[in-house]
PDB file of C-alpha atoms in Angstrom:
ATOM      1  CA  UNK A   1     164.081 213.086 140.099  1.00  0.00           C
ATOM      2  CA  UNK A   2     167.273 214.628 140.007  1.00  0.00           C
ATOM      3  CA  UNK A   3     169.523 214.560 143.208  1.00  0.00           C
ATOM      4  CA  UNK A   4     173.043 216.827 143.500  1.00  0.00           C
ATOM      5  CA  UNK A   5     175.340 217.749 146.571  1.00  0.00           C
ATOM      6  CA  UNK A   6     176.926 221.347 146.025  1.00  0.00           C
ATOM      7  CA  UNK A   7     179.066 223.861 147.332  1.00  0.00           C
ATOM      8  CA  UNK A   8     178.343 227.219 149.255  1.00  0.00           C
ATOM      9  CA  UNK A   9     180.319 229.598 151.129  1.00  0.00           C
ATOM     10  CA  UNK A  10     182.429 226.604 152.344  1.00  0.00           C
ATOM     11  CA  UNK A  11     179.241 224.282 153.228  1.00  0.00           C
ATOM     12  CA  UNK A  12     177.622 221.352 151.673  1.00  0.00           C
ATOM     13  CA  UNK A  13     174.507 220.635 151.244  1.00  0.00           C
ATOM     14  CA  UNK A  14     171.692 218.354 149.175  1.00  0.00           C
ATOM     15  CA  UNK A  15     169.521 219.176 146.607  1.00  0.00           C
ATOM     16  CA  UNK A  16     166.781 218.441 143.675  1.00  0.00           C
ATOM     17  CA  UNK A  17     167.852 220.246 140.878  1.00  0.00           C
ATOM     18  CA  UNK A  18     164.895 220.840 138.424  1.00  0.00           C
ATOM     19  CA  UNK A  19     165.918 222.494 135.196  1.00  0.00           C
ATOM     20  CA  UNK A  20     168.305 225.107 136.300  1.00  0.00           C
ATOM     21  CA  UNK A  21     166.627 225.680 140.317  1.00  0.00           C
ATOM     22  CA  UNK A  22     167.842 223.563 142.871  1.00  0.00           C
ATOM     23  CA  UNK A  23     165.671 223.218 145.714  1.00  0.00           C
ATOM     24  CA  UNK A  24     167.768 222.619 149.149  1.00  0.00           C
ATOM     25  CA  UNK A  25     167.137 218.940 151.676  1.00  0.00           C
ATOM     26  CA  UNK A  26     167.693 217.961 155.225  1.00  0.00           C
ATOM     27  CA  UNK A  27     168.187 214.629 155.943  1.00  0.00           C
ATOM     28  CA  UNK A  28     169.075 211.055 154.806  1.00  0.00           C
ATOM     29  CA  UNK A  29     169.223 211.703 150.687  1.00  0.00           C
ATOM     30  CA  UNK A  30     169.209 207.314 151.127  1.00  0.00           C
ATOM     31  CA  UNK A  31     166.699 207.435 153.826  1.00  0.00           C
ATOM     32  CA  UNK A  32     164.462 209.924 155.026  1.00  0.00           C
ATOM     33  CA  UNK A  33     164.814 213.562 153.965  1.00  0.00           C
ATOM     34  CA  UNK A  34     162.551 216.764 153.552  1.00  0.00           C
ATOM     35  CA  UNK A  35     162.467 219.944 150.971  1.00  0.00           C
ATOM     36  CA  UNK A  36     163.346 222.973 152.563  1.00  0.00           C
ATOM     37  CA  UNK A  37     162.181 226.981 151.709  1.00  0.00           C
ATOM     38  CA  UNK A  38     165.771 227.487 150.417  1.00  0.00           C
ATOM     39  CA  UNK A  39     166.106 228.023 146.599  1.00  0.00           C
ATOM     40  CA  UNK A  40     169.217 228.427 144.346  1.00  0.00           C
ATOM     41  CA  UNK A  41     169.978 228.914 140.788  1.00  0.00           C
ATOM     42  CA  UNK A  42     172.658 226.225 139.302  1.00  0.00           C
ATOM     43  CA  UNK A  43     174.959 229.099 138.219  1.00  0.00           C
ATOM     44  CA  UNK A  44     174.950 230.322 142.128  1.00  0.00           C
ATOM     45  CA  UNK A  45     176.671 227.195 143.401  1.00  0.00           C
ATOM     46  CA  UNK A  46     179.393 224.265 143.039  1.00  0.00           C
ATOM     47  CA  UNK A  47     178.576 220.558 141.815  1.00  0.00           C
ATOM     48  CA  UNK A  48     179.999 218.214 143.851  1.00  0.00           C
ATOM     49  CA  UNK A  49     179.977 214.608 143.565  1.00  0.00           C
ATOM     50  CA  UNK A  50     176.457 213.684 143.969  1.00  0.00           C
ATOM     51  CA  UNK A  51     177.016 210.895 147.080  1.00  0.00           C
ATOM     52  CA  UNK A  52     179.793 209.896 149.057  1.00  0.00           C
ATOM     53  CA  UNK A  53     180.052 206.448 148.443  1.00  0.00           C
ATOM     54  CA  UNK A  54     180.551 203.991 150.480  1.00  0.00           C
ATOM     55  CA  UNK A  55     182.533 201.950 148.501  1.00  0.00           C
ATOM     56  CA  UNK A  56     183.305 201.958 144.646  1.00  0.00           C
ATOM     57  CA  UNK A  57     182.632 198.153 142.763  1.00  0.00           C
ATOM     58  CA  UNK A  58     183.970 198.229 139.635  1.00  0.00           C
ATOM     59  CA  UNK A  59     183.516 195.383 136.738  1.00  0.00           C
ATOM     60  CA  UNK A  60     186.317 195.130 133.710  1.00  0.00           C
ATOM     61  CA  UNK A  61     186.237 194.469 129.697  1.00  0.00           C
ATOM     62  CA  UNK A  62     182.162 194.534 130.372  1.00  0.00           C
ATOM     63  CA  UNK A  63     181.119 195.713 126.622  1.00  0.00           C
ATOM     64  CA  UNK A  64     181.452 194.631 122.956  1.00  0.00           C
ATOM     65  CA  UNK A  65     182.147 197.075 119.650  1.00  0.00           C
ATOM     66  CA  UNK A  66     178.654 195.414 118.304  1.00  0.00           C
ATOM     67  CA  UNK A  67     175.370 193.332 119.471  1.00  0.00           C
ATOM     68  CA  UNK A  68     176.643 190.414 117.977  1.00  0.00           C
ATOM     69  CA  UNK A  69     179.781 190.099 119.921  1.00  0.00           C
ATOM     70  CA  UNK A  70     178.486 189.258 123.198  1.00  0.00           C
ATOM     71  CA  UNK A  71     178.574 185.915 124.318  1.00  0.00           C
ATOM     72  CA  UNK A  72     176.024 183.357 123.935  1.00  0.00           C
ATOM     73  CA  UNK A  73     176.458 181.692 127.760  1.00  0.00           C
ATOM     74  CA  UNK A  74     176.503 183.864 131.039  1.00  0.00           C
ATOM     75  CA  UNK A  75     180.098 184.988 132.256  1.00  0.00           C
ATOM     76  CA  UNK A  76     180.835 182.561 134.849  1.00  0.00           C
ATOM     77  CA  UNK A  77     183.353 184.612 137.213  1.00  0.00           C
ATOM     78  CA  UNK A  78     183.348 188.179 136.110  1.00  0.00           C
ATOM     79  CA  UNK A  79     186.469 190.437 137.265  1.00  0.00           C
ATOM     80  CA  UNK A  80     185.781 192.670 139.527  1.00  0.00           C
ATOM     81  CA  UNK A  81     187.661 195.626 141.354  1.00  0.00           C
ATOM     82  CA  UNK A  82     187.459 198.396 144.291  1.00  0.00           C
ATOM     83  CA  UNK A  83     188.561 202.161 143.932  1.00  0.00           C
ATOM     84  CA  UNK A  84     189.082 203.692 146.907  1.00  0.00           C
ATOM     85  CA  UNK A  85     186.075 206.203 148.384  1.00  0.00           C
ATOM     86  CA  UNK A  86     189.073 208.854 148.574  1.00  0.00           C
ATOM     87  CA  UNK A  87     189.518 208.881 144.584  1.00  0.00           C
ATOM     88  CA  UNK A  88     185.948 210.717 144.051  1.00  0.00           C
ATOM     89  CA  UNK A  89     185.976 214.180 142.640  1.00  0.00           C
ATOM     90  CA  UNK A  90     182.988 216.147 141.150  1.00  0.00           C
ATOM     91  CA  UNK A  91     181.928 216.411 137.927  1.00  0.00           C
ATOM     92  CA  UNK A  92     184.359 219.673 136.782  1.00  0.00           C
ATOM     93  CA  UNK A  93     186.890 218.908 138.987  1.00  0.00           C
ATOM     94  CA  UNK A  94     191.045 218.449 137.375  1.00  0.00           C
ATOM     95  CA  UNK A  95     191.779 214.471 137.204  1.00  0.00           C
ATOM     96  CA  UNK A  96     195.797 215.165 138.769  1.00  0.00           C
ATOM     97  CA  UNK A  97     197.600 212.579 136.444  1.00  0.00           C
ATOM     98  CA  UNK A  98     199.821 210.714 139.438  1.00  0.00           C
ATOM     99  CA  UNK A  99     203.455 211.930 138.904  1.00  0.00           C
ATOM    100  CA  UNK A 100     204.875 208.514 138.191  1.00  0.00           C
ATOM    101  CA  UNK A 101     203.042 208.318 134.793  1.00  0.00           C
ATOM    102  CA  UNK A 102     202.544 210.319 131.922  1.00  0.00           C
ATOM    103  CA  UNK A 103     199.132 209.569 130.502  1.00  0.00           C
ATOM    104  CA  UNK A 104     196.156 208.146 132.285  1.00  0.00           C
ATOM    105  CA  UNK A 105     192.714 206.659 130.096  1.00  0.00           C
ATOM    106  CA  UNK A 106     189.266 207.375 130.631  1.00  0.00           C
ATOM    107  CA  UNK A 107     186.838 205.158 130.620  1.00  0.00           C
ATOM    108  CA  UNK A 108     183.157 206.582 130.718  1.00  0.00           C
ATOM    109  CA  UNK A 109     180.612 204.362 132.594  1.00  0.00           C
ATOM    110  CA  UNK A 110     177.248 204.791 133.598  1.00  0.00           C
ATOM    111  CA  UNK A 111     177.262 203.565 137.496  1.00  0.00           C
ATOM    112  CA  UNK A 112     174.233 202.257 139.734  1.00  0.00           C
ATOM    113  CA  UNK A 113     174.001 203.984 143.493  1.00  0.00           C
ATOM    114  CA  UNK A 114     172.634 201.191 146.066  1.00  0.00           C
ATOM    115  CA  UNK A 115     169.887 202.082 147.978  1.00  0.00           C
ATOM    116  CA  UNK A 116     168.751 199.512 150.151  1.00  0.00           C
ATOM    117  CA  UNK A 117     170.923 196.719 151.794  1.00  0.00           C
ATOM    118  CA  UNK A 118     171.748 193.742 149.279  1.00  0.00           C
ATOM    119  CA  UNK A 119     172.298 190.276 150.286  1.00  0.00           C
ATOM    120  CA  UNK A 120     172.302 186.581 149.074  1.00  0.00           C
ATOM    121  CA  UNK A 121     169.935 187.145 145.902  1.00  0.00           C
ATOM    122  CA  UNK A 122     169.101 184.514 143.540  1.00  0.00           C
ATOM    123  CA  UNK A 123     168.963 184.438 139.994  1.00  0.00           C
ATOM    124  CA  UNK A 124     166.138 185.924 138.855  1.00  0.00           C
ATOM    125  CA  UNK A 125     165.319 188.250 141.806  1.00  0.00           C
ATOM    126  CA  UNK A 126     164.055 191.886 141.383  1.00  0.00           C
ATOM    127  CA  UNK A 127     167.012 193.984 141.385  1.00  0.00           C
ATOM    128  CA  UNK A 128     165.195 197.201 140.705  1.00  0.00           C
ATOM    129  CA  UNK A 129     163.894 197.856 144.517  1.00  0.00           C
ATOM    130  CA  UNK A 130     167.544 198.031 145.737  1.00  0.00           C
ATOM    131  CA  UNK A 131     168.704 200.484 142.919  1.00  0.00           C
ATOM    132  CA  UNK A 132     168.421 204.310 144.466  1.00  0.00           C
ATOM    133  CA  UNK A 133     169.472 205.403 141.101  1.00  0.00           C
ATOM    134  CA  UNK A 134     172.025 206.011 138.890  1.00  0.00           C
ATOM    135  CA  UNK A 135     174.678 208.736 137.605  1.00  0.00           C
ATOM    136  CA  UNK A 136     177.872 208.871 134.923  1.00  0.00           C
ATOM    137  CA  UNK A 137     181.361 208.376 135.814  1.00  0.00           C
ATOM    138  CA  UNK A 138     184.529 207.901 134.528  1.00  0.00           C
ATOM    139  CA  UNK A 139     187.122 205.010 136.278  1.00  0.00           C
ATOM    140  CA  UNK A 140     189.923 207.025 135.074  1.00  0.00           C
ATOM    141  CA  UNK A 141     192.918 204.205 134.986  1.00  0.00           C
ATOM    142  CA  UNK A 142     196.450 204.698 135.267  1.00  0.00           C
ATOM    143  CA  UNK A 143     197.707 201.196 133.172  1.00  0.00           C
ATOM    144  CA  UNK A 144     201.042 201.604 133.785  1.00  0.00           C
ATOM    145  CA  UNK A 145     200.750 201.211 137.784  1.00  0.00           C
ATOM    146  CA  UNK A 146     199.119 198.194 137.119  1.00  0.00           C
ATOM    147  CA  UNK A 147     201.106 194.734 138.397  1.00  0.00           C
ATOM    148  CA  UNK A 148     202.731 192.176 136.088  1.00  0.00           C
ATOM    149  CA  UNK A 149     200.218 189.643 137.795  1.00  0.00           C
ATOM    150  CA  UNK A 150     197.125 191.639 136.559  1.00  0.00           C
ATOM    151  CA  UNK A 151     196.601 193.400 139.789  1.00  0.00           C
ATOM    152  CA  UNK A 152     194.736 196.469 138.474  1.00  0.00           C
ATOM    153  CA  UNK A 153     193.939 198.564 142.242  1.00  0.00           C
ATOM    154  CA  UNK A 154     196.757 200.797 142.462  1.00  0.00           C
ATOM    155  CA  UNK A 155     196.304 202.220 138.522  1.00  0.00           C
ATOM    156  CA  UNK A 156     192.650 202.771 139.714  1.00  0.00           C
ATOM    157  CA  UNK A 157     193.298 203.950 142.924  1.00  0.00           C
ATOM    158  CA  UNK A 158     195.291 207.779 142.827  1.00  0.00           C
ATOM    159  CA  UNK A 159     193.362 210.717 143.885  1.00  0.00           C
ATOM    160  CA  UNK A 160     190.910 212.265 141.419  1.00  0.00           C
ATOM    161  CA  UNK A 161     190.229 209.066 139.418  1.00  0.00           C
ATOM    162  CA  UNK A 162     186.705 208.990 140.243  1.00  0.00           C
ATOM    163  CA  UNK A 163     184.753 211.601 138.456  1.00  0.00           C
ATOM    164  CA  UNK A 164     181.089 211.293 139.445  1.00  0.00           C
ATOM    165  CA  UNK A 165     177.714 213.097 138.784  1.00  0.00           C
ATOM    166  CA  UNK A 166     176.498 215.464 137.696  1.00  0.00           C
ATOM    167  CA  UNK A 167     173.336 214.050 139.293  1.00  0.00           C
ATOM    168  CA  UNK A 168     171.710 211.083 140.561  1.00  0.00           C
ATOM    169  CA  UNK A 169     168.855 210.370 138.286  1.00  0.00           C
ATOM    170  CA  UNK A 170     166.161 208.281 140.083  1.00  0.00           C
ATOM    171  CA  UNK A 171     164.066 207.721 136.824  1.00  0.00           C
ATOM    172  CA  UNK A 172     166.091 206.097 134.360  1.00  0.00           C
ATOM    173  CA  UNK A 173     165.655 203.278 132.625  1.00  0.00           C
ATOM    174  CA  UNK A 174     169.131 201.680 132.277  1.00  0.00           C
ATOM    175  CA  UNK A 175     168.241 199.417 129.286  1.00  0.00           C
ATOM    176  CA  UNK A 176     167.620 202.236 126.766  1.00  0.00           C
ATOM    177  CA  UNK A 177     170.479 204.270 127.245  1.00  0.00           C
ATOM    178  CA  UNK A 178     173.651 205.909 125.258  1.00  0.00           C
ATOM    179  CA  UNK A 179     177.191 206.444 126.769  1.00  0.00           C
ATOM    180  CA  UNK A 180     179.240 209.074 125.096  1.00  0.00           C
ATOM    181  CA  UNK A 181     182.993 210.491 125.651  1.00  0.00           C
ATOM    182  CA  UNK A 182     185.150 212.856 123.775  1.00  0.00           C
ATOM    183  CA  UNK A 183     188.296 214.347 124.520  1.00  0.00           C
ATOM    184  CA  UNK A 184     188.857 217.939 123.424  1.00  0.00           C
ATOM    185  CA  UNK A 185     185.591 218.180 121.544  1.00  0.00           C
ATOM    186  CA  UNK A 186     186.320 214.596 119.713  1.00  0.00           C
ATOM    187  CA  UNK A 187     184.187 211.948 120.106  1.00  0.00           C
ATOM    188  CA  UNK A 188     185.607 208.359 121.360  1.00  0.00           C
ATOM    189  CA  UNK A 189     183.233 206.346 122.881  1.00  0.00           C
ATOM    190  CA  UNK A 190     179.083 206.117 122.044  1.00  0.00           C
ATOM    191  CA  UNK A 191     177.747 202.975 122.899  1.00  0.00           C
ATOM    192  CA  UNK A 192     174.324 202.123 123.757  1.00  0.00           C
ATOM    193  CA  UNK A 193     174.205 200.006 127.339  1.00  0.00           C
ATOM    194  CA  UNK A 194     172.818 196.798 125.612  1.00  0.00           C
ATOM    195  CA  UNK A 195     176.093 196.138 124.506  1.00  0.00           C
ATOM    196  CA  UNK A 196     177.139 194.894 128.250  1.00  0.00           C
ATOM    197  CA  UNK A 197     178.222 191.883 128.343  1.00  0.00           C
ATOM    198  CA  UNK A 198     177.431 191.648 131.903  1.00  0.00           C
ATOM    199  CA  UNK A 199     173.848 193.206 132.704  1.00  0.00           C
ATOM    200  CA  UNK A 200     173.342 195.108 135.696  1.00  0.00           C
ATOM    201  CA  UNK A 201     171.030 192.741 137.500  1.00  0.00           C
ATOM    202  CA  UNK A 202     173.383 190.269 136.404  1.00  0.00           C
ATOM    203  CA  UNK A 203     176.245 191.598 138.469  1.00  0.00           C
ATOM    204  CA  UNK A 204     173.907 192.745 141.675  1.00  0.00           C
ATOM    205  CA  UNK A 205     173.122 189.787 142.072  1.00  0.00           C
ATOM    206  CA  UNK A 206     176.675 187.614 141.617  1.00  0.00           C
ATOM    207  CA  UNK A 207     178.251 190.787 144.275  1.00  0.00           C
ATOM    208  CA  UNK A 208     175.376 189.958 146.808  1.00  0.00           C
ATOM    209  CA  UNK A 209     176.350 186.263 146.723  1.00  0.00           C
ATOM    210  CA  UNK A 210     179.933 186.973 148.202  1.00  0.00           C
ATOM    211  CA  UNK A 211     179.336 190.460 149.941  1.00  0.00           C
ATOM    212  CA  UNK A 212     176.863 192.808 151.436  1.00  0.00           C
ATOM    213  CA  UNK A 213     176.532 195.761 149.400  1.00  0.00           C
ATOM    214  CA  UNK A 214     174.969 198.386 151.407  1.00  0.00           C
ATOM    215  CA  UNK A 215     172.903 202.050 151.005  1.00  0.00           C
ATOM    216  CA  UNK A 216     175.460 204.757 148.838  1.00  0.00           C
ATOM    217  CA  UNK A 217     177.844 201.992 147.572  1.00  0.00           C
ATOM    218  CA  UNK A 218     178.484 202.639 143.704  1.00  0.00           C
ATOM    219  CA  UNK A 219     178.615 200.088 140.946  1.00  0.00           C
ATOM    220  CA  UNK A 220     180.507 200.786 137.502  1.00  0.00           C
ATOM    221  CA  UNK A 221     178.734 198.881 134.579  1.00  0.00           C
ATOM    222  CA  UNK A 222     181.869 199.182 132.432  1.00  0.00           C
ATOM    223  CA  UNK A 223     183.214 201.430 129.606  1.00  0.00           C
ATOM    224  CA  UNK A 224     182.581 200.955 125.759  1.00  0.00           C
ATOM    225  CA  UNK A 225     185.163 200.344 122.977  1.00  0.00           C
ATOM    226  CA  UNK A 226     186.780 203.594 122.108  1.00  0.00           C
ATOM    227  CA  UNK A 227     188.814 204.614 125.655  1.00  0.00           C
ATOM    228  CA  UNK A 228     191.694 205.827 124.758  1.00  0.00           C
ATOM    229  CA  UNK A 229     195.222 206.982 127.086  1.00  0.00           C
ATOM    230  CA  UNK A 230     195.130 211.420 127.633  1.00  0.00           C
ATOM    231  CA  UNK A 231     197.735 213.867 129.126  1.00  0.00           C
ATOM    232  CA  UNK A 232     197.638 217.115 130.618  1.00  0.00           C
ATOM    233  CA  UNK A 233     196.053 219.614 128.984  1.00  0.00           C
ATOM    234  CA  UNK A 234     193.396 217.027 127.581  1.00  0.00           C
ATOM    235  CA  UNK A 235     189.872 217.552 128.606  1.00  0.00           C
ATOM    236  CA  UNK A 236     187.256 214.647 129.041  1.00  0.00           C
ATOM    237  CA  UNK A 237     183.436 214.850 128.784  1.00  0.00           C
ATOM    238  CA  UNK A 238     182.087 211.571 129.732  1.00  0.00           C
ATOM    239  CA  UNK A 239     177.891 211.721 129.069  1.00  0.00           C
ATOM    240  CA  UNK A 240     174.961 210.301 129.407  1.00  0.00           C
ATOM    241  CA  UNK A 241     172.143 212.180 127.629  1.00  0.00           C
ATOM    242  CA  UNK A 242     169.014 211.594 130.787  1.00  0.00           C
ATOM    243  CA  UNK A 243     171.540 212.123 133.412  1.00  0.00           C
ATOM    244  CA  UNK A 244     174.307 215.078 132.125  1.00  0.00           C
ATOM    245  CA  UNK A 245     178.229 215.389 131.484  1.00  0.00           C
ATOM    246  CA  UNK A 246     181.178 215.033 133.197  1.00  0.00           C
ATOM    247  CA  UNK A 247     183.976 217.808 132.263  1.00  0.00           C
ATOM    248  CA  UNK A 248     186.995 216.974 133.422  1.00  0.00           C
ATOM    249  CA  UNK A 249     190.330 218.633 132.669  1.00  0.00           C
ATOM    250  CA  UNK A 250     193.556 216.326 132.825  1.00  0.00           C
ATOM    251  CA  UNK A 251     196.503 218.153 134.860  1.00  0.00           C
ATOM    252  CA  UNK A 252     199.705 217.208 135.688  1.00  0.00           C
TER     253      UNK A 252
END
């Protein structure tokens, strides 16, 4: 199932979108929610992004150029980071390059949306149950903001650099997947999601160890090799074949 948040005559609402017809929800998208009578056609509204998270996890350097690259033990203490919720933007929405830099790189990702509280699992544990389902983003980074020390929040943190959506896919299976980007038509980055380094279960389950992650937080897996730095005028299609594209334009 398909789950979007869109735009009309200055409201927003929830939706299943089901080809091109979106079919309007009340309620808890996370919880409890009903179909309603009301019926649109995509071209009739706005995509937004497809939750409001409640807070953004994000894991670095979490993919090798080829299977036999990854690393024969588990990743003891993978590096994590937060965006801020207030970085989000939908999925054709302008990424606004922050004025002290010049060139900003994105990094396509396919990212997990909690459903259920997590806490304190063990290796081994079910992850799936917990997983509402997942969409595509791009953790658009500004490197040049980042500190000497290898503090990396404020070069992920400016407003716009958290394209998400175009959908929340409930029924995907996140083994058997491709990630794709291309900037201006050229392709950059097509990796299939076995070549994590870190698997998703893998990293539910170290987060839940230190901290509770909770109903609409999102998780990004990671980019592939191939992110590269883009300017204004650039634009940025970050997809994932089951779930759709982001199409981002880079501004100034």
């Amino acid at each position: 199932m398909k789950f979007i948040r869109y735009s009309l005559d200055n409201q927003v609402f929830q939706g299943i979108l089901e080809n091109d017809r979106i079919t309007q929800i009340s309620g808890d998208l996370l919880n409890i929610w009903n179909k309603t009578d009301v019926i649109y056609q995509l071209n009739e509204v706005k995509l937004l992004a497809p939750v409001l998270p409640k807070q953004i996890i994000g894991i670095g350097a979490n993919y090798v150029a080829i299977e036999e690259e990854r690393p024969i033990e588990p990743v003891q203490h993978p590096v994590f980071f937060f965006k801020p919720v207030s970085s989000v933007i939908g999925p054709t929405d302008n990424i606004v390059i922050p004025k002290q830099v010049d060139q900003v790189k994105f990094e396509a990702e396919l990212a997990v949306v909690i459903g259920k509280e997590i806490k304190n699992l063990q290796a081994g544990d079910d992850v799936a149950p917990y997983i509402f389902g997942h969409t595509v983003a791009n953790d658009v980074t500004a490197p040049d903001l980042f500190h000497s020390d290898g503090h990396w929040t404020i070069g992920k943190a400016f407003d716009t650099c958290t394209p998400l959506g175009p959908v929340i896919e409930t029924d995907l299976d996140w083994r058997n997947v491709r990630i794709v980007a291309s900037v201006d038509g050229v392709r950059k980055q097509d990796s299939p999601t076995g070549f994590m380094i870190v698997s998703i279960p893998e990293m539910i389950i170290y987060l839940s160890q230190v901290m509770t992650l909770n109903p609409g937080d999102i998780l990004l897996t990671g980019s592939p090799v191939g992110a590269e730095m883009v300017g204004p005028g650039s634009a940025v299609d970050c997809s994932i074949k089951e779930v759709g594209t982001l199409h981002n334009k880079v501004i100034s």
